[in-house]
Coordinates of C-alpha atoms in Angstrom, one line a residue:
M1 CA -23.4 -56.0 28.4
I2 CA -27.3 -57.3 28.3
T3 CA -29.6 -56.4 30.7
V4 CA -33.4 -57.5 31.4
T5 CA -35.6 -55.4 33.6
F6 CA -38.6 -57.0 34.9
C7 CA -41.4 -55.3 36.4
I8 CA -44.0 -57.1 38.5
S9 CA -46.8 -56.8 40.9
L10 CA -46.9 -59.8 43.9
R11 CA -49.2 -60.7 46.6
I12 CA -47.4 -60.1 49.9
N13 CA -47.9 -63.6 50.6
F14 CA -46.4 -64.7 47.5
L15 CA -43.4 -62.3 47.5
S16 CA -40.9 -64.2 49.5
V17 CA -41.5 -67.5 47.4
F18 CA -41.2 -65.9 43.8
F19 CA -38.0 -64.2 45.0
E20 CA -36.7 -67.7 46.2
R21 CA -37.7 -69.4 43.1
I22 CA -35.8 -66.8 41.0
I23 CA -32.6 -66.7 42.9
N24 CA -32.6 -70.7 42.8
S25 CA -32.7 -70.3 39.1
L26 CA -30.1 -67.7 38.5
D27 CA -26.7 -69.1 36.6
F28 CA -24.5 -68.6 39.5
T29 CA -24.4 -69.3 43.1
P30 CA -24.8 -65.8 45.0
N31 CA -21.2 -64.6 47.2
K32 CA -21.7 -61.1 47.9
M33 CA -24.4 -58.8 48.1
D34 CA -25.2 -55.0 48.3
I35 CA -28.5 -54.4 50.4
Y36 CA -30.6 -51.5 50.8
Y37 CA -33.1 -50.2 53.2
N38 CA -35.7 -47.4 53.1
E39 CA -34.5 -44.0 52.3
F40 CA -33.8 -43.1 55.7
S41 CA -31.4 -45.6 56.2
T42 CA -27.7 -46.7 55.4
P43 CA -27.2 -49.5 53.1
K44 CA -24.2 -52.1 53.0
F45 CA -22.1 -52.6 50.1
F46 CA -20.6 -56.1 49.1
I47 CA -21.0 -57.8 52.3
K48 CA -21.0 -61.8 52.6
Y49 CA -24.5 -63.6 51.2
N50 CA -26.8 -64.4 53.6
P51 CA -29.2 -67.2 52.7
K52 CA -31.8 -65.9 55.0
L53 CA -31.7 -62.8 52.8
L54 CA -35.8 -63.4 52.3
Q55 CA -36.7 -63.3 55.4
L56 CA -34.9 -59.8 55.7
L57 CA -37.0 -58.4 53.1
S58 CA -39.2 -55.1 54.3
L59 CA -42.5 -55.7 55.2
A60 CA -43.4 -52.3 55.6
E61 CA -41.9 -48.9 54.4
V62 CA -40.7 -48.2 57.7
D63 CA -40.1 -51.6 59.7
G64 CA -36.1 -51.1 58.5
G65 CA -36.0 -54.3 56.6
I66 CA -34.5 -54.7 53.4
T67 CA -36.3 -53.1 50.5
S68 CA -33.8 -53.8 47.7
F69 CA -30.5 -56.1 47.0
N70 CA -27.6 -56.7 44.5
L71 CA -26.2 -60.6 44.1
Y72 CA -22.7 -61.4 42.7
D73 CA -20.9 -64.4 42.3
N74 CA -17.5 -65.1 43.8
K75 CA -15.5 -63.6 40.7
Y76 CA -17.5 -60.3 40.4
S77 CA -15.1 -57.5 41.3
N78 CA -14.3 -53.5 39.9
E79 CA -12.2 -55.3 37.1
N80 CA -14.1 -58.0 36.7
V81 CA -17.6 -58.0 35.6
T82 CA -19.2 -61.2 35.9
P83 CA -23.1 -62.0 36.0
F84 CA -25.2 -60.5 38.6
F85 CA -28.8 -59.6 39.7
R86 CA -30.8 -56.9 41.4
A87 CA -34.2 -56.6 43.1
K88 CA -36.5 -53.9 44.6
I89 CA -39.5 -53.5 46.3
L90 CA -41.0 -50.1 44.6
D91 CA -44.3 -50.1 46.3
T92 CA -44.8 -51.2 49.7
T93 CA -47.6 -49.2 50.5
F94 CA -49.9 -52.5 50.5
S95 CA -52.6 -51.5 48.5
N96 CA -54.6 -54.4 47.9
N97 CA -51.9 -57.0 49.5
Q98 CA -49.6 -56.3 46.6
V99 CA -45.9 -54.6 46.4
I100 CA -44.3 -53.8 43.1
C101 CA -41.0 -55.0 42.6
I102 CA -38.1 -55.0 39.7
L103 CA -36.0 -57.7 39.4
E104 CA -32.9 -56.9 36.8
W105 CA -30.5 -59.6 35.4
V106 CA -26.9 -58.5 33.5
S107 CA -25.0 -60.5 31.9
Y108 CA -21.9 -60.2 29.1
P109 CA -22.0 -61.1 26.6
T110 CA -25.2 -63.2 26.7
L111 CA -28.0 -64.3 29.1
Y112 CA -28.4 -68.0 30.4
F113 CA -32.3 -67.6 29.5
T114 CA -34.5 -66.1 26.6
P115 CA -36.7 -63.3 27.6
N116 CA -39.9 -64.5 25.9
I117 CA -43.2 -65.9 26.4
H118 CA -41.7 -69.2 27.8
F119 CA -39.7 -67.0 30.4
L120 CA -42.8 -65.3 31.3
S121 CA -45.2 -68.3 31.8
S122 CA -42.6 -69.9 34.1
Y123 CA -43.1 -66.9 36.5
L124 CA -46.5 -65.6 35.9
C125 CA -49.3 -66.6 37.9
D126 CA -52.5 -65.3 39.7
E127 CA -50.1 -63.8 42.7
A128 CA -47.4 -62.5 40.4
K129 CA -48.6 -60.3 37.6
I130 CA -46.6 -58.4 35.2
V131 CA -46.2 -54.8 34.7
F132 CA -43.6 -54.9 32.0
L133 CA -40.4 -56.4 30.8
F134 CA -37.6 -54.8 28.9
A135 CA -34.8 -56.8 27.5
Y136 CA -31.3 -54.3 25.9
D137 CA -28.0 -53.9 25.4
Q138 CA -26.8 -51.5 28.6
F139 CA -23.7 -50.5 26.6
D140 CA -25.7 -49.7 23.6
V141 CA -24.9 -45.5 23.4
R142 CA -21.7 -46.2 25.1
Y143 CA -20.4 -48.5 22.4
K144 CA -20.4 -45.7 19.7
S145 CA -19.0 -42.8 21.9
E146 CA -15.8 -44.9 21.9
K147 CA -15.2 -43.5 18.7
T148 CA -17.3 -40.0 18.7
N149 CA -17.3 -37.6 21.7
Y150 CA -19.7 -38.9 24.4
I151 CA -21.8 -35.6 24.8
K152 CA -22.1 -35.4 20.9
S153 CA -23.5 -39.2 20.5
L154 CA -26.2 -38.4 23.6
L155 CA -27.2 -35.8 21.2
S156 CA -26.9 -37.5 17.5
P157 CA -30.6 -37.7 16.3
Q158 CA -29.9 -41.3 15.2
L159 CA -28.3 -42.6 18.5
R160 CA -31.0 -40.9 21.0
W161 CA -33.3 -43.4 19.9
G162 CA -31.7 -46.0 21.8
K163 CA -31.5 -44.3 25.1
L164 CA -32.9 -45.2 28.3
V165 CA -34.8 -42.5 30.3
M166 CA -34.8 -43.3 34.2
V167 CA -37.7 -41.5 36.2
K168 CA -37.0 -42.8 39.7
S169 CA -36.9 -46.8 39.0
M170 CA -39.2 -46.5 36.2
P171 CA -37.1 -46.7 32.6
F172 CA -38.5 -45.4 29.2
I173 CA -36.5 -47.1 26.3
A174 CA -37.1 -48.6 22.8
A175 CA -35.7 -51.8 23.8
P176 CA -35.1 -54.7 21.0
V177 CA -37.5 -56.9 23.2
M178 CA -40.7 -55.6 25.3
F179 CA -43.5 -57.2 27.0
F180 CA -46.2 -55.0 28.7
G181 CA -48.9 -55.9 31.1
K182 CA -52.5 -54.5 32.0
E183 CA -50.7 -52.6 34.7
Y184 CA -48.3 -50.3 32.4
F185 CA -51.4 -49.7 29.8
S186 CA -52.1 -46.2 32.4
I187 CA -48.7 -45.6 31.0
I188 CA -49.1 -46.3 27.3
P189 CA -52.5 -47.7 26.3
K190 CA -53.0 -51.0 24.7
E191 CA -54.2 -49.6 21.8
I192 CA -51.3 -47.3 21.2
L193 CA -48.7 -50.1 21.8
L194 CA -50.5 -52.6 19.1
K195 CA -50.0 -49.8 16.4
V196 CA -45.9 -50.1 16.8
P197 CA -45.1 -52.7 14.2
N198 CA -44.1 -55.8 15.2
S199 CA -46.5 -55.7 18.3
Q200 CA -48.6 -59.0 19.1
E201 CA -51.2 -59.4 21.7
F202 CA -51.2 -62.6 24.0
I203 CA -53.0 -64.1 27.0
I204 CA -50.7 -66.1 29.4
K205 CA -52.0 -67.2 32.5
N206 CA -54.9 -65.2 32.1
Q207 CA -53.0 -62.0 31.9
D208 CA -53.4 -60.0 29.0
I209 CA -50.0 -58.7 27.5
V210 CA -48.3 -56.5 24.8
A211 CA -45.2 -58.1 23.1
I212 CA -43.1 -55.8 20.8
K213 CA -39.7 -57.1 19.1
L214 CA -38.2 -53.9 17.1
F215 CA -35.3 -56.2 16.5
G216 CA -33.0 -59.2 17.6
L217 CA -31.6 -58.8 21.4
Y218 CA -27.8 -59.4 19.8
E219 CA -28.1 -57.9 17.0
N220 CA -26.5 -54.8 16.3
P221 CA -28.9 -51.6 17.6
N222 CA -27.0 -48.9 15.5
L223 CA -28.7 -50.8 12.3
H224 CA -32.3 -50.7 13.8
R225 CA -32.4 -46.7 15.2
D226 CA -35.3 -46.3 12.5
S227 CA -37.4 -49.3 14.5
Q228 CA -36.6 -47.2 17.7
K229 CA -37.4 -44.1 16.2
R230 CA -40.9 -45.2 15.1
Y231 CA -41.4 -46.6 18.5
W232 CA -40.7 -43.3 20.4
K233 CA -43.0 -41.5 17.8
T234 CA -45.9 -44.0 17.7
T235 CA -46.0 -44.1 21.4
S236 CA -45.3 -40.4 22.0
L237 CA -42.7 -41.8 24.3
S238 CA -41.4 -37.8 25.4
L239 CA -44.6 -36.9 26.2
R240 CA -45.5 -40.3 28.1
I241 CA -42.1 -39.4 30.0
K242 CA -42.7 -36.1 31.1
K243 CA -46.4 -37.0 32.1
Y244 CA -45.1 -39.6 34.5
Q245 CA -42.8 -37.2 35.7
E246 CA -45.4 -34.6 36.9
N247 CA -47.1 -37.9 38.6
V248 CA -44.1 -38.8 40.1
F249 CA -42.9 -35.7 41.8
S250 CA -46.1 -34.1 42.4
E251 CA -46.8 -32.1 45.4
D252 CA -48.9 -35.7 46.6
A253 CA -45.9 -37.6 46.2
I254 CA -43.5 -35.2 48.3
T255 CA -46.6 -35.2 50.8
Q256 CA -46.3 -39.1 51.1
Y257 CA -42.6 -38.7 51.4
K258 CA -43.1 -36.3 54.6
K259 CA -45.9 -39.0 56.0
R260 CA -43.7 -42.1 55.7
Y261 CA -40.5 -40.0 57.3
K262 CA -43.1 -39.3 60.5
K263 CA -44.3 -42.6 60.4
M264 CA -40.6 -43.8 60.8
K265 CA -39.9 -41.1 63.6
E266 CA -43.0 -42.1 65.4
G267 CA -41.8 -45.9 65.1
N268 CA -38.6 -45.4 66.2
V269 CA -39.6 -43.4 69.4
K270 CA -41.8 -46.2 70.2
K271 CA -39.2 -48.7 69.9
R272 CA -36.8 -46.7 72.3
N273 CA -39.9 -46.5 75.1
K274 CA -40.2 -50.4 75.0
S275 CA -36.2 -50.8 75.6

């Protein structure tokens, strides 16, 4: 199952415009959707698609709006996996009037577009800046585990270089195709990324971007474990993951969570008093 994960920084006033453009460019007509609110509210699964979805997107962490959604076509079911699309607003603190969003296209066996410079040029602008883009086979490790013990396959020195490590909503992976923007360079510096074989630096819509192609998106990843290993080693990715985890789960992050919860409760009290 081919997946493209696209992390982007959007200006608030461009949020609905950008999402509408993305949804209109999908290769299917949305029929069902899942919707998620902030971490204190109950999500709704597989309900009828609402064309007014973009008007319901969250404009604050505590306003009760939608912060994440999945879109499916009318043929999708647990037994029949068809192309679908995910979107999530990660950061709604509105620092500098921006939000960080992750978009994810999932398709089998191929995508309807090519994740390349042309694709980025279609969506990047002053109001939309890339953080990263990863394109990879979601079933990479699972394919191999059909013939071997699943746990053993995860621990295999060869296969582990293709693994996906998630820290909250941030993926870490040696994907076949990768793009990194300026806002990612605080995680892995640009000069380190450019040491990876087959890396190139581009300027797209006035944005400084590093592109890395370890191998073809539809090639057998088992033939390219050495390239993935080289990426992990060159970027010291295990150490980068550990450092990112420490930042995400720091005391400051917990304090922020408590502040959001307190603010949400205060907002609910004000709403009840008005009613």
